[in-house]
Every structure is written in structure tokens, then in C-alpha cells.
Short mmCIF file of C-alpha atoms and ligand atoms in Angstrom, two decimals:
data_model
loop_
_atom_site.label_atom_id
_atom_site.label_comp_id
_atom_site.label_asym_id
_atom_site.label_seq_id
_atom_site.Cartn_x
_atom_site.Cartn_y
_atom_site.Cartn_z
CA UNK L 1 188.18 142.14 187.97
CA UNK L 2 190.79 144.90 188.04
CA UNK L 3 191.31 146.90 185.19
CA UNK L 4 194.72 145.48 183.28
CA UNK L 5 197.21 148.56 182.11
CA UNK L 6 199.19 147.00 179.39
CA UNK L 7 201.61 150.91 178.85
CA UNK L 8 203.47 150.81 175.58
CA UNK L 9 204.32 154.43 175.17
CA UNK L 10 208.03 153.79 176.65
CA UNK L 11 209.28 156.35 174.05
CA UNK L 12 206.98 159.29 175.62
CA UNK L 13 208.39 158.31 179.17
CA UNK L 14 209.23 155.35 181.03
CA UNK L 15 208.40 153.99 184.48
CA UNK L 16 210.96 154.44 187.28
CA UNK L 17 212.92 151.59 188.01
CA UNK L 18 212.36 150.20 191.67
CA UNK L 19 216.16 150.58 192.29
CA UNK L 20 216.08 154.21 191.07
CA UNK L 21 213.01 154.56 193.66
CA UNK L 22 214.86 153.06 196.13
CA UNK L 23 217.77 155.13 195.77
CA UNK L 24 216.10 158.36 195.88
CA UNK L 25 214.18 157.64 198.61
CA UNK L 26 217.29 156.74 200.66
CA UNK L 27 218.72 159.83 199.50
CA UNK L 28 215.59 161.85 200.12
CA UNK L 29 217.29 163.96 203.18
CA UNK L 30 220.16 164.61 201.51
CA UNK L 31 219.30 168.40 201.79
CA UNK L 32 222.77 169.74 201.45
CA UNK L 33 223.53 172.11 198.73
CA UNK L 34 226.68 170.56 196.45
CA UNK L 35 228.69 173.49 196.71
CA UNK L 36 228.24 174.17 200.41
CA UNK L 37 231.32 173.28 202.12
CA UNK L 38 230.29 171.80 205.45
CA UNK L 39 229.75 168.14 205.95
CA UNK L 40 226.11 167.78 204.46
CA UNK L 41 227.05 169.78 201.31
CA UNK L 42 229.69 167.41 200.84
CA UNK L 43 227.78 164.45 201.07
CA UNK L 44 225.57 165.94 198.53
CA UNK L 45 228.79 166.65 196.15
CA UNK L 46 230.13 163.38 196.50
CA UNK L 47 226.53 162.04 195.28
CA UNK L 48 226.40 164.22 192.48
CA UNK L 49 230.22 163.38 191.37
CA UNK L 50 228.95 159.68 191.83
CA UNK L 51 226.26 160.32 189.26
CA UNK L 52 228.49 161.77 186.92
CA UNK L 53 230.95 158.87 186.83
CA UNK L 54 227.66 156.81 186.06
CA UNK L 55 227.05 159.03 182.89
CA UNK L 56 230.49 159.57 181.97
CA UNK L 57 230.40 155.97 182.11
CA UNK L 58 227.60 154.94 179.91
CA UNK L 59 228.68 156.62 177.07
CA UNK L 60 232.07 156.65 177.12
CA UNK L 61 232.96 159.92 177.88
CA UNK L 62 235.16 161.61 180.70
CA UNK L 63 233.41 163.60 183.84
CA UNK L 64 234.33 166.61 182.89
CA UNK L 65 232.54 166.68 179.97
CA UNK L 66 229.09 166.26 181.18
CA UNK L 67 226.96 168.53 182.19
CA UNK L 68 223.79 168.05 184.31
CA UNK L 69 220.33 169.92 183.36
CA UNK L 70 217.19 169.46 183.15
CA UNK L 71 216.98 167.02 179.84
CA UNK L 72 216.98 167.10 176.39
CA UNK L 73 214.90 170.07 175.49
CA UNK L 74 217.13 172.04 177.78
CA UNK L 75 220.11 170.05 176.20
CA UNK L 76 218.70 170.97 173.20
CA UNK L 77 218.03 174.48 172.96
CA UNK L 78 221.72 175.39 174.41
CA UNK L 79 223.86 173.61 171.87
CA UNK L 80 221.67 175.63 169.26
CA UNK L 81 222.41 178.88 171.33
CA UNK L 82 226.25 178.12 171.44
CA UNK L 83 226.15 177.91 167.65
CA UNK L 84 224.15 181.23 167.50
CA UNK L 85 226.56 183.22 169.66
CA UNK L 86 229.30 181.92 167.30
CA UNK L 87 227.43 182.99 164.31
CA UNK L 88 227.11 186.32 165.99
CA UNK L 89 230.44 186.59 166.83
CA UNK L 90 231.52 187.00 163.00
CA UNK L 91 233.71 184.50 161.01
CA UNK L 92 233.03 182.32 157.43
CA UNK L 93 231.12 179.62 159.16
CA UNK L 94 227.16 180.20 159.49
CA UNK L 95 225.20 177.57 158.49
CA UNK L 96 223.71 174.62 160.55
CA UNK L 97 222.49 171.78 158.85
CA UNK L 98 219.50 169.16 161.12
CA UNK L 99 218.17 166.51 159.94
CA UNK L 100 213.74 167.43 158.88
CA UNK L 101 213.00 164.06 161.58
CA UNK L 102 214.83 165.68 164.16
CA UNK L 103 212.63 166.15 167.64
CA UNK L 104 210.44 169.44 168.11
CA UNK L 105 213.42 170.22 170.64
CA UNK L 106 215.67 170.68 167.85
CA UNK L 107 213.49 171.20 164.83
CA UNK L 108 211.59 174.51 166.88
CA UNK L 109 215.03 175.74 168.43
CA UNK L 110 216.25 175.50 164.36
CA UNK L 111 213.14 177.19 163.24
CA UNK L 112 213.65 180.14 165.63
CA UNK L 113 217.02 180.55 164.13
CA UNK L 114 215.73 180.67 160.98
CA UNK L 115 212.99 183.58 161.77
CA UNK L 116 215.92 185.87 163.47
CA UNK L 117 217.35 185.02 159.76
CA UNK L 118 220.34 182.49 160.65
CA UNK L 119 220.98 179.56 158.10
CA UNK L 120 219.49 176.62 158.57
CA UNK L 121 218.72 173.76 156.73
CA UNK L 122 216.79 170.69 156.90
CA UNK L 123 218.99 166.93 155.33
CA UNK L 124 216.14 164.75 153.86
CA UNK L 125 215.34 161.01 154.92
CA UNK L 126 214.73 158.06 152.90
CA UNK L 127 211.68 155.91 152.97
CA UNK L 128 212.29 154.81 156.52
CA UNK L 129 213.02 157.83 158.03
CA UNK L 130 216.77 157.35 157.59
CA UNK L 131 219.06 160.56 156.96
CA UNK L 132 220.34 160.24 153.49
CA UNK L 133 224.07 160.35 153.17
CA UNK L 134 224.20 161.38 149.46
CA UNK L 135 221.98 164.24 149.85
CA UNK L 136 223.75 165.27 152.74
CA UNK L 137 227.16 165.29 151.82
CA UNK L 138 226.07 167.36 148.68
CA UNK L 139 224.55 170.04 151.35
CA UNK L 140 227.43 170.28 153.77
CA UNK L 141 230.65 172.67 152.67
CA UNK L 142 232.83 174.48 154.93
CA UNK L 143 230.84 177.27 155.74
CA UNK L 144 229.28 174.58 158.08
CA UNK L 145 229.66 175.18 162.02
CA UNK L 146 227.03 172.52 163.28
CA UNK L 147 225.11 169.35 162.72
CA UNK L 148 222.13 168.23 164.67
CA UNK L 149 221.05 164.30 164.34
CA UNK L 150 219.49 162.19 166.10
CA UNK L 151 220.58 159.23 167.33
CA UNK L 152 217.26 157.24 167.27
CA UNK L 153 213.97 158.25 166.43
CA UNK L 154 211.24 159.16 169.13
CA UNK L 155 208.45 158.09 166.24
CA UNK L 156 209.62 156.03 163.94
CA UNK L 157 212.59 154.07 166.07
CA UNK L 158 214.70 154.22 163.28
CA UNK L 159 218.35 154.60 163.83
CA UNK L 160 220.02 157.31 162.09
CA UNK L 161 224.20 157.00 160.61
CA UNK L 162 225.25 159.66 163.20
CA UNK L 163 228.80 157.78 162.61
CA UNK L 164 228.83 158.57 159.14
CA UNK L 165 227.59 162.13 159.45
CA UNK L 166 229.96 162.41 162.15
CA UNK L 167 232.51 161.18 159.63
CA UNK L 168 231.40 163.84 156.49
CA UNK L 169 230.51 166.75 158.80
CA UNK L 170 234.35 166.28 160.08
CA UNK L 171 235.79 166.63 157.02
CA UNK L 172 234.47 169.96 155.94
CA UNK L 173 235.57 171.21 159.88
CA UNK L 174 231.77 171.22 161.40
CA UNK L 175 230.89 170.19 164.88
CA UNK L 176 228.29 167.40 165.74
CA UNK L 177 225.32 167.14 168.38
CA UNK L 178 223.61 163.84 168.35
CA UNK L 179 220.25 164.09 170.40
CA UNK L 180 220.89 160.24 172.30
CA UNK L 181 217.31 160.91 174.72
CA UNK L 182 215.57 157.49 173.13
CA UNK L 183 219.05 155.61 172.27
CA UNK L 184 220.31 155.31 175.26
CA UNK L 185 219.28 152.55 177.23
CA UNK L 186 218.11 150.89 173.96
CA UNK L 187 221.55 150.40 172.07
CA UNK L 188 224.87 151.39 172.95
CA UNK L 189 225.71 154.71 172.52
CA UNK L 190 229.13 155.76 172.73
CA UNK L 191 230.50 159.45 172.70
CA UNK L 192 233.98 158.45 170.67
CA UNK L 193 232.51 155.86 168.48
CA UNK L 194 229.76 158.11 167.18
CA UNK L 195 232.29 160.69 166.96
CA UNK L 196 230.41 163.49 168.08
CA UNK L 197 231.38 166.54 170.52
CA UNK L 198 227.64 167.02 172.39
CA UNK L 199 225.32 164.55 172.74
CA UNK L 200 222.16 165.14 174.80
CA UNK L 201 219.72 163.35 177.29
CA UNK L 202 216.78 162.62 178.87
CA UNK L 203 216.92 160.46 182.52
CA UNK L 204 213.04 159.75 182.45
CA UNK L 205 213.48 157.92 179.08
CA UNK L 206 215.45 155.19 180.43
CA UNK L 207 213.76 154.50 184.05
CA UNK L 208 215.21 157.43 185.92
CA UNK L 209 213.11 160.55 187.22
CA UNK L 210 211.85 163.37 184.94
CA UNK L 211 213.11 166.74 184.83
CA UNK L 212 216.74 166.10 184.82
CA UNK L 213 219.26 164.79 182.33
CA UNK L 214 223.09 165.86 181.37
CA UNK L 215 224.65 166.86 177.99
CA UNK L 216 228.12 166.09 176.89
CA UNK L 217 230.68 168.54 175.40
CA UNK L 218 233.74 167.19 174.22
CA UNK L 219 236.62 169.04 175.77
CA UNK L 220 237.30 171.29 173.21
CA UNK L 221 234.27 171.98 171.92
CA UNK L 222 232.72 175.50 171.75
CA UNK L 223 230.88 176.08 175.15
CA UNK L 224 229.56 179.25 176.88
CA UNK L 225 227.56 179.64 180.11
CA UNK L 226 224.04 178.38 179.01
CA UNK L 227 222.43 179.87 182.62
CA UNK L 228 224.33 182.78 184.58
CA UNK L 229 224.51 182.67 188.13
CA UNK L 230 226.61 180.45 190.10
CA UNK L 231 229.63 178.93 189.27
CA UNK L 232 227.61 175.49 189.50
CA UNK L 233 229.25 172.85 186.00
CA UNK L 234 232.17 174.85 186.10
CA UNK L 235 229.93 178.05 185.64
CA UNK L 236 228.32 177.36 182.75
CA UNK L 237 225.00 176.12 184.21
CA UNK L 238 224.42 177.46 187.07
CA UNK L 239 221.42 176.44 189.85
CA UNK L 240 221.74 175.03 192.83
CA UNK L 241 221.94 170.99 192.26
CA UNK L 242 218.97 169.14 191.84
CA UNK L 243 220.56 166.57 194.30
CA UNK L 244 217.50 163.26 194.49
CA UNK L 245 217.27 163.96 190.69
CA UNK L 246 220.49 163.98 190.19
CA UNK L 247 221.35 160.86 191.87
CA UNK L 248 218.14 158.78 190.20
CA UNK L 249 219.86 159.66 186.73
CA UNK L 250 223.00 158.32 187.78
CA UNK L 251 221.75 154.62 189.01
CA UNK L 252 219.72 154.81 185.55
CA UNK L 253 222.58 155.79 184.20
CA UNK L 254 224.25 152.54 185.93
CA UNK L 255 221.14 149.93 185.00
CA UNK L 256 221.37 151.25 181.90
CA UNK L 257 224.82 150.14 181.03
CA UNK L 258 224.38 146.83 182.56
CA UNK L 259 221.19 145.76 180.88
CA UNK L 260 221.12 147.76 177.63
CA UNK L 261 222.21 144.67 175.73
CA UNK L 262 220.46 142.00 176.99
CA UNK L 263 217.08 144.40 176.99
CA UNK L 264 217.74 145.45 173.31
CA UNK L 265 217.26 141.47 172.50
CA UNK L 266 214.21 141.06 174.78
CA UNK L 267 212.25 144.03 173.30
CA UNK L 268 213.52 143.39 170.10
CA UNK L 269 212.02 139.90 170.41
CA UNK L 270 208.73 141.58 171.35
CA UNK L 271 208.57 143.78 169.06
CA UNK L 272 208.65 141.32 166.52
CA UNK L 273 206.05 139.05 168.12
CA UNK L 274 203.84 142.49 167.96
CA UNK L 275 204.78 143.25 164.24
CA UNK L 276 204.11 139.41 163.21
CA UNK L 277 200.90 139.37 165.23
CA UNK L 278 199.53 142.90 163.87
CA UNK L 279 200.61 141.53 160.54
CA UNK L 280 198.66 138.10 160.44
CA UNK L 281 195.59 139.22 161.92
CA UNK L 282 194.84 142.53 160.58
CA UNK L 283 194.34 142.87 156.80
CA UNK L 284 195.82 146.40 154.79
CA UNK L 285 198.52 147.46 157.20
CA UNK L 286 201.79 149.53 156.80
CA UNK L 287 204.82 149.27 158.96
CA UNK L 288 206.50 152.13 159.35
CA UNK L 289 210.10 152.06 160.15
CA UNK L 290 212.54 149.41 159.53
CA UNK L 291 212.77 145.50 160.51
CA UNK L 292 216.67 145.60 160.41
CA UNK L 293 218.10 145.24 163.82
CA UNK L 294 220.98 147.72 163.16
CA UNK L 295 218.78 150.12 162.32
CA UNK L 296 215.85 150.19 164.35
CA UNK L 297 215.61 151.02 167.99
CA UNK L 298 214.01 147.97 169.78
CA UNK L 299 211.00 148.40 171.39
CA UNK L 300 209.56 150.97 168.79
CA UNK L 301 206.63 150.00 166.30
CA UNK L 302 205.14 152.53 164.33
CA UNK L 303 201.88 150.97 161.94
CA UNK L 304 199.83 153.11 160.03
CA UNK L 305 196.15 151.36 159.23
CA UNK L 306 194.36 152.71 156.31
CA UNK L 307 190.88 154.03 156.83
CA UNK L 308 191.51 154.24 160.56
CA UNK L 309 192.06 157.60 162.37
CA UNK L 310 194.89 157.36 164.85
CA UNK L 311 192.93 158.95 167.52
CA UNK L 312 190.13 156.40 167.50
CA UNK L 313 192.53 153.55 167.61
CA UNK L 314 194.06 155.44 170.48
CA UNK L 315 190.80 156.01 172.13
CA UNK L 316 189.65 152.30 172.16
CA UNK L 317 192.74 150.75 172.84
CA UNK L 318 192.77 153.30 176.04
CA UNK L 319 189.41 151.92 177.32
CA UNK L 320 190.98 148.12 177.26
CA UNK L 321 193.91 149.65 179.07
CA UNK L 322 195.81 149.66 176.64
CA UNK L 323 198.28 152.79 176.71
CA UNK L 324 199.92 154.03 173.60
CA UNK L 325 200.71 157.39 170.87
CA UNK L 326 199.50 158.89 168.18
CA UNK L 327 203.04 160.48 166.65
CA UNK L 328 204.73 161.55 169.59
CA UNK L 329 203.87 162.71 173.06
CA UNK L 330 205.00 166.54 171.62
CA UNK L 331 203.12 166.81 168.82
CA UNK L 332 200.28 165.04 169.94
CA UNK L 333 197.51 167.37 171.34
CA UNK L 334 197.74 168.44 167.65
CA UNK L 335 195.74 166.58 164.98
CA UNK L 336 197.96 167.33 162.27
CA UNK L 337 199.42 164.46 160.65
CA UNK L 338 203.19 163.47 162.30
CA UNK L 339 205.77 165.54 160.67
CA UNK L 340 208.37 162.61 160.78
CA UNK L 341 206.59 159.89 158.64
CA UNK L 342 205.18 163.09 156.11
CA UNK L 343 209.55 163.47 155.81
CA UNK L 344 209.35 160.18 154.71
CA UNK L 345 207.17 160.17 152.11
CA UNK L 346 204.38 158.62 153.81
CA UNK L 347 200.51 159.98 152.75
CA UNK L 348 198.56 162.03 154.55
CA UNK L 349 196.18 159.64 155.49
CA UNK L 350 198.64 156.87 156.45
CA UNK L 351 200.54 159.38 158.50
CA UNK L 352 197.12 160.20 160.26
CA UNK L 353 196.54 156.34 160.90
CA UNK L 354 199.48 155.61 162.47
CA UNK L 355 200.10 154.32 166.03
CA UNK L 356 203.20 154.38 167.59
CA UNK L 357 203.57 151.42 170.26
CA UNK L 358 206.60 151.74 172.32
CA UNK L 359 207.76 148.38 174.41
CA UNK L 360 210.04 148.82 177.70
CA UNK L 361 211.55 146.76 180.63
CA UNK L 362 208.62 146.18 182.09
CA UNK L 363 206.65 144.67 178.99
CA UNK L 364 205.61 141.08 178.72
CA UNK L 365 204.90 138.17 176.36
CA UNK L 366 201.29 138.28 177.76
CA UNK L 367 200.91 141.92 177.19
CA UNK L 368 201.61 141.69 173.61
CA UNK L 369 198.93 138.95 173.16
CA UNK L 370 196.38 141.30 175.05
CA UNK L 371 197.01 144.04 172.28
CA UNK L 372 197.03 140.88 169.26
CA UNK L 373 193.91 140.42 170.81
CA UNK L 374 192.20 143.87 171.24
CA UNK L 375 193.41 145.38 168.59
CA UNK L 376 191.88 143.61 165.28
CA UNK L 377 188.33 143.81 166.21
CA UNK L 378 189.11 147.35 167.40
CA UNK L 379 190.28 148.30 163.72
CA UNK L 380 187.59 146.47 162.14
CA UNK L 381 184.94 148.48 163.81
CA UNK L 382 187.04 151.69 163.36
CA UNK L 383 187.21 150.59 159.44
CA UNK L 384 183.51 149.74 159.15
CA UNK L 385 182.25 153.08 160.83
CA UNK L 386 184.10 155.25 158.28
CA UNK L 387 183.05 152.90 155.13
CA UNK L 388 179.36 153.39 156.59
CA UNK L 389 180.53 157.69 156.51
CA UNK L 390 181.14 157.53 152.65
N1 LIG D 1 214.67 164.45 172.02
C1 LIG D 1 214.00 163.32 171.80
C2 LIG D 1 214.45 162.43 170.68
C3 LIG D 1 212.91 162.99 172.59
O1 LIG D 1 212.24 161.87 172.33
C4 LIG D 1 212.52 163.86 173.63
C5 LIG D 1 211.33 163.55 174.51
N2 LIG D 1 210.18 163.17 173.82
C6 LIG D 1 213.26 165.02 173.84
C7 LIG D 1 214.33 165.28 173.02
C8 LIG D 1 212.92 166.00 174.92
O2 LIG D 1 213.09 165.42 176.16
P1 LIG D 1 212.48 166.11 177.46
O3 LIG D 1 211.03 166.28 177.21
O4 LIG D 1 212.79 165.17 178.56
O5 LIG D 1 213.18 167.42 177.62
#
């Protein structure tokens, strides 16, 4: 009998969709560099303006404010080097605030600030991994030039107020980047509702290709080339265009705003079959996160079982084909407990226990009952060999 691959790491990266396949392939002689001027260049261009109308679209935000590169981390790293040239550049405003859950993309890029001796500071979560308003509004002043937060959480799936902190960070004068890579596709994300002037993304996250995404800059908002070279995104990312890529992101881009409502139910409904399942046949377990719709993204379940080591669950879900995370894809490779669920106040052992599953489009009903009915005995022999240790 073949092998069954039940994959519920969606949050680390997600299938391609058959239409984004499809699309690329068509498109897969499409050799013409975007800025050459003869015929096959501007095919090329008018494929790559095509995808940006597709992105622009999704989250609400004109063409000429998006900028195509190669994802998040990329995304990332540049807002924090705008702010730094800023800083450099003299003035009263020098501190960044991020929020301590953000993703290594941010939290690293912050932490190298912080060595070169730049401000930064970290905005504490509450018990589910959600920013906490109070706390930050008591942080932020107007010697404030830039807040980072998320807009869901790659571990924990919860959903942080980037409207609200869009809201406070405003009023003292500060800009906003909210790092959308595992929102989007999940819930709506909108550039003007959040209120935020750069948002950043991932196309592999939400059925498209790796290695390419776009980031937003409100027109307005502080910019400077992030690669010299050509005069490629209106010169300030320069490369010749990553044309198939390019194009995959923007028919995700497309799916994406067509489905993202009806697949937030469906996974949500999953989800909840997994959490109800876990819950009634495995004794001692905590759910990390939160059950509130509003709050959590859908398809993310993050369950910490006591006196089980997250790698072993890992391990021996793997050999029934079942495919999930430890953490997060980033961090993993490292034993040390996640970062994220330490912020938020979770033990050390817990945060060592936990498994992240992470549902997508192509989940089932029947795929959930597989893992309700590997995992329990899996635990239970996981449990008994470190009882038999003591
Ligand atoms: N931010 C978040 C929230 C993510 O989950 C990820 C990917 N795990 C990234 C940024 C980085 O994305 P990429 O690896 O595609 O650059």
C-alpha cells in the first residue's frame, strides 16, 4: 500500500497551486527581460505589471506602492535598513519598538541594530502570544521612528492588533511595518484598514513559488534604494525581473483574494475538529494559542504535551507520514525551546513539547482523523519511555 503523506506544516511553506503551475509553465519562455524594449521584453513587462495589479489588489493598496523581491526576509531586513539610514542621518527620532514574537526576520535584523548600538526594544505579549496594548502604549513616545508587528503568528497563529498599534504608534508620529507573510491568504489583510505604510510578504506561503514576494510602501513613506544597480522598482531594487516567479505570485496573489474567505472557514472548521479530537483522546494537554476566531489565524494549532519531547512526536508522526514542526521551520534545526511561546509565559518544558500543526487548501476531513488516530498512541509511548527514564 502506498505510503499516505498527510503535510500539515502549511505555515513553513505551502504547496503550489495547480493554477499557479499552470501559469508558470505557460509562461516558462517568456525569456524577455522587463525593461528591454523590444517586443519580448514587453511581453515580459506587461506580465510583471499584471502581477502587480494582483498584489496591489489583494491588499488594498495602489501599484505603485509595491515592490517585488525576493520575500519576507528580504522584505524584512530593508524596512529595518531604511529606519537605520534615518537614524544615521541625525534628527530626535531613534528608537524602534518590535514586538519579542516577531519572526527571526525581524527579531535578528532588530538584534543587529542593537549590537551596532541603535535603540531597540522588544513590546511584551500576553498569555496567548498577543502584543499587549497597555504595555505598549506606555513604551512608545515621540522619539519613536518605527514599529515592527506582525500580522499573524508563524508559531502560535495568533493574530496580533496591528490596527490598534497602527492607531497608538500614529499618534506619537511613528511609522508602521506589519510582517503579513502567514496572514495573507488566511484572513483579509488590508493595507488602509490596518493602517500601516509597509507591509511585507512571502508568495510560497500562500500557494505561489518560493523565492519571490513584494513589500508595500505607502507613498510617502521613507524609502531608499534597498539594492543598487538598475533602475528596476523605480530604482530602488534593482535586478533584472524574476519574470515565471513573478507571475506565479501574482495568480496567488489572485486565488488568494478569491478564496481567502471561504478557506479561512474550511480550515478553521478543521482546525477545530483537530483541537477537539487531540483534546478528547489525549489526557494532560495544553493548547497554545487562542480558540477565538478573530484572533487566531485558521489553520494554525500549536499543543504542547507534557512529558513529551517535540522532536520525538515529530519523529514518529514523520514515519506515519505525517508531516509537521517543532516551533518553526527557522528555528528548528535548533533544540532550544521556541522563543515565541517562552514570550508568553509558557515553561520550558511545555515550550519543548510543543507541536505546531499547520492545515492548508489542500487538507482534508480524512487527514485529520489519520493524525486523531496516530497521534494518541504515539504520545503514550513517548510518555511511557521517559516515565521508565526517571
Ligand atoms: N515572516 C514570517 C511571519 C514568516 O513566517 C516567514 C517564513 N517562515 C518569514 C517572515 C520569512 O519568509 P521567507 O523565508 O519566505 O523569506
Amino acid at each position: 500500500m502506498e505510503h499516505k503523506i498527510v503535510y500539515m506544516d502549511n505555515n513553513a511553506t505551502t504547496a503550489m497551486d495547480s493554477e499557479v503551475k499552470a501559469i508558470m509553465e505557460e509562461n516558462a519562455d517568456l525569456y524577455g527581460n522587463a525593461s528591454s524594449l523590444h517586443s519580448l521584453g514587453r511581453s515580459a513587462a506587461e506580465a510583471v505589471s499584471w502581477a502587480r495589479k494582483e498584489v496591489a489588489l489583494l491588499i488594498g493598496a495602489k501599484e505603485d506602492e509595491i515592490f517585488f523581491n525576493s520575500g519576507a526576509t528580504e522584505g524584512n531586513n530593508t524596512v529595518f535598513n531604511i529606519f537605520r539610514d534615518i537614524i544615521d542621518d541625525g534628527g530626535k527620532r531613534n528608537r524602534i519598538i518590535i514586538s519579542s514574537v516577531e519572526h527571526p526576520a525581524s527579531i535578528e535584523s532588530a538584534k543587529y541594530l542593537i549590537r551596532k548600538g541603535y535603540k531597540v526594544e522588544f513590546a511584551k505579549v500576553d498569555r496567548t502570544g498577543r502584543l499587549d496594548l497597555d504595555e505598549f502604549e506606555k513604551m512608545i513616545s515621540d522619539d519613536v521612528i518605527l514599529v515592527s508587528v506582525m500580522v499573524g503568528n508563524n508559531e502560535s497563529g495568533v493574530i496580533e492588533p496591528v490596527k490598534e498599534v497602527s492607531r497608538i504608534a500614529r499618534k506619537y508620529g511613528a511609522y508602521i511595518h506589519a510582517d503579513a507573510t502567514q496572514a495573507i491568504g488566511k484572513i483579509p489583510v488590508d493595507v488602509n484598514d490596518l493602517g500601516v505604510d509597509y507591509l511585507t510578504l512571502s508568495a510560497h506561503k500562500f500557494y505561489g513559488p518560493k523565492g519571490v514576494g513584494a513589500m508595500y510602501i505607502r507613498k510617502g513613506a521613507p524609502r531608499s534604494p534597498f539594492l543598487h544597480g538598475g533602475h528596476q522598482e523605480g530604482g530602488l531594487r534593482a535586478g533584472t525581473y524574476n519574470n515565471q516567479g513573478i507571475i506565479g505570485l501574482g495568480k496567488a496573489a489572485e486565488l488568494a483574494r478569491v478564496r481567502t474567505e471561504e478557506e479561512r472557514k474550511y480550515l478553521w472548521t478543521l482546525r477545530m475538529m483537530l483541537k477537539n479530537g487531540i483534546a478528547e483522546r489525549i489526557p494532560d494537554v495544553v493548547f497554545n494559542g487562542t480558540d477565538d476566531f478573530d484572533r487566531e489565524l485558521p489553520g494554525t494549532l500549536n499543543v504542547s504535551f507534557p512529558r513529551a519531547e517535540g522532536e520525538s512526536i515529530l519523529l514518529y508522526l514523520d514515519l506515519e507520514g505525517i508531516e509537521v514542526s517543532t516551533g518553526s521551520a527557522c528555528a528548528s534545526g535548533s533544540l532550544e525551546p521556541s522563543y515565541v511561546l517562552l514570550a508568553s509565559g509558557l515553561d520550558v518544558e511545555l515550550a519543548h513539547g510543543s507541536i505546531r500543526f499547520s492545515l492548508g487548501r489542500y487538507n482534508t476531513r480524512e487527514d485529520v482523523e489519520y493524525v486523531l488516530e496516530k497521534l494518541p498512541p504515539i504520545i503514550e509511548k513517548i510518555r511511557k519511555m521517559s516515565t521508565r527514564k526517571e
